Short mmCIF file of C-alpha atoms in Angstrom, two decimals:
data_model
loop_
_atom_site.label_atom_id
_atom_site.label_comp_id
_atom_site.label_asym_id
_atom_site.label_seq_id
_atom_site.Cartn_x
_atom_site.Cartn_y
_atom_site.Cartn_z
CA MET T 1 -26.04 -49.65 -6.24
CA PHE T 2 -28.83 -51.33 -7.27
CA LEU T 3 -31.89 -49.04 -5.43
CA LEU T 4 -30.70 -45.68 -6.72
CA GLY T 5 -30.80 -47.17 -10.32
CA MET T 6 -34.17 -47.77 -9.76
CA GLY T 7 -35.84 -44.81 -7.50
CA ALA T 8 -33.61 -43.16 -11.16
CA ALA T 9 -36.31 -44.98 -13.21
CA ALA T 10 -39.53 -45.03 -11.29
CA THR T 11 -39.21 -41.31 -10.83
CA PHE T 12 -41.38 -41.39 -14.14
CA THR T 13 -44.05 -43.76 -12.54
CA LEU T 14 -44.36 -41.35 -9.73
CA ILE T 15 -45.20 -38.07 -11.17
CA LYS T 16 -47.55 -40.37 -12.22
CA MET T 17 -49.15 -42.25 -9.20
CA SER T 18 -51.80 -40.04 -7.16
CA PRO T 19 -50.80 -38.17 -4.12
CA LEU T 20 -52.56 -40.98 -2.60
CA VAL T 21 -49.96 -42.96 -3.81
CA LEU T 22 -47.76 -40.74 -3.36
CA VAL T 23 -47.79 -41.02 -0.03
CA ILE T 24 -47.79 -44.62 0.74
CA VAL T 25 -44.34 -44.60 -1.69
CA ALA T 26 -42.22 -42.23 0.79
CA THR T 27 -43.61 -42.88 3.76
CA THR T 28 -42.31 -47.04 2.57
CA PHE T 29 -38.62 -45.16 1.23
CA PHE T 30 -38.80 -42.74 4.65
CA LEU T 31 -39.24 -45.73 7.04
CA THR T 32 -36.49 -48.28 5.35
CA ALA T 33 -34.35 -45.60 5.60
CA ILE T 34 -34.48 -45.16 9.86
CA ALA T 35 -34.42 -49.29 9.38
CA ALA T 36 -31.53 -49.21 7.51
CA MET T 37 -29.42 -46.37 9.69
CA SER T 38 -30.76 -48.79 12.36
CA LEU T 39 -28.97 -52.25 11.18
CA PHE T 40 -25.78 -50.34 10.44
CA VAL T 41 -25.81 -48.99 13.68
CA LEU T 42 -26.49 -52.40 14.96
CA TYR T 43 -24.01 -54.03 12.48
CA LYS T 44 -21.17 -51.64 13.63
CA LYS T 45 -21.80 -52.22 16.99
CA VAL T 46 -21.85 -56.03 16.92
CA ARG T 47 -18.97 -56.20 15.15
CA GLY T 48 -16.89 -54.04 16.94
CA GLU T 49 -18.28 -56.32 19.63
CA HIS T 50 -17.52 -59.60 18.11
CA LYS T 51 -13.36 -58.21 17.58
CA HIS T 52 -12.68 -57.16 21.57
CA GLU T 53 -14.44 -60.71 22.76
CA ALA T 54 -12.40 -63.30 24.77
CA ILE T 55 -15.34 -65.18 25.52
CA VAL T 56 -15.62 -68.06 22.62
CA ASN T 57 -19.79 -68.51 24.85
CA ASN T 58 -20.49 -64.98 23.51
CA ALA T 59 -18.13 -65.47 20.48
CA ALA T 60 -20.43 -67.88 18.80
CA PHE T 61 -23.79 -65.50 20.16
CA ASN T 62 -22.14 -62.17 18.60
CA MET T 63 -21.30 -64.29 15.91
CA SER T 64 -25.25 -65.17 15.46
CA LEU T 65 -26.29 -61.52 15.94
CA GLU T 66 -23.74 -60.35 13.05
CA LYS T 67 -25.38 -62.64 11.05
CA ALA T 68 -28.77 -61.88 11.99
CA ALA T 69 -27.67 -58.11 11.13
CA ASN T 70 -26.45 -59.04 7.60
CA ASP T 71 -29.61 -60.93 6.59
CA LEU T 72 -32.01 -57.63 7.57
CA PHE T 73 -29.54 -55.54 5.74
CA SER T 74 -30.41 -59.07 2.79
CA MET T 75 -34.41 -58.37 3.12
CA LEU T 76 -34.30 -54.34 3.41
CA SER T 77 -33.62 -54.44 0.00
CA ASN T 78 -36.64 -56.14 -0.75
CA VAL T 79 -39.15 -53.52 0.50
CA ALA T 80 -37.57 -50.80 -1.61
CA GLU T 81 -38.75 -52.69 -4.57
CA LYS T 82 -42.39 -54.14 -3.08
CA GLY T 83 -42.90 -50.37 -2.27
CA ALA T 84 -41.73 -49.98 -5.99
CA GLU T 85 -44.47 -52.80 -7.71
CA ALA T 86 -47.55 -52.54 -6.09
CA GLY T 87 -46.81 -48.47 -6.74
CA ALA T 88 -46.35 -49.09 -11.21
CA LEU T 89 -48.88 -51.80 -10.17
CA TYR T 90 -51.39 -49.45 -8.81
CA THR T 91 -50.64 -47.32 -11.46
CA TRP T 92 -51.40 -50.03 -14.30
CA LYS T 93 -54.59 -50.86 -11.93
CA GLN T 94 -55.77 -46.84 -12.38
CA ARG T 95 -54.81 -46.58 -16.40
CA LYS T 96 -56.50 -50.07 -17.38
CA LYS T 97 -60.24 -48.07 -15.86
CA LEU T 98 -59.36 -45.16 -17.46
CA LYS T 99 -59.27 -46.91 -20.44
CA VAL T 100 -62.27 -49.13 -19.90
#
């Protein structure tokens, strides 16, 4: 929900950006969406294997994979935030150049 709110708030900033920055931001969000879908499939697969696995040694390995998937999901939100920050910083620098 935070990302949706951030995206709505950043729309006004994106409108004023140059086309090159818009392409960079759009590509970043597109790649983030692909990564999110891939991680979701991986997470579901690991979680399904974890539920049906009866061997203790493999259970520990599956738990580490599940933890890795959770960590990747938590870091994925940072990609979108950093992309928005970079776009806003670029726009600010462009405006500063125009005022000088």
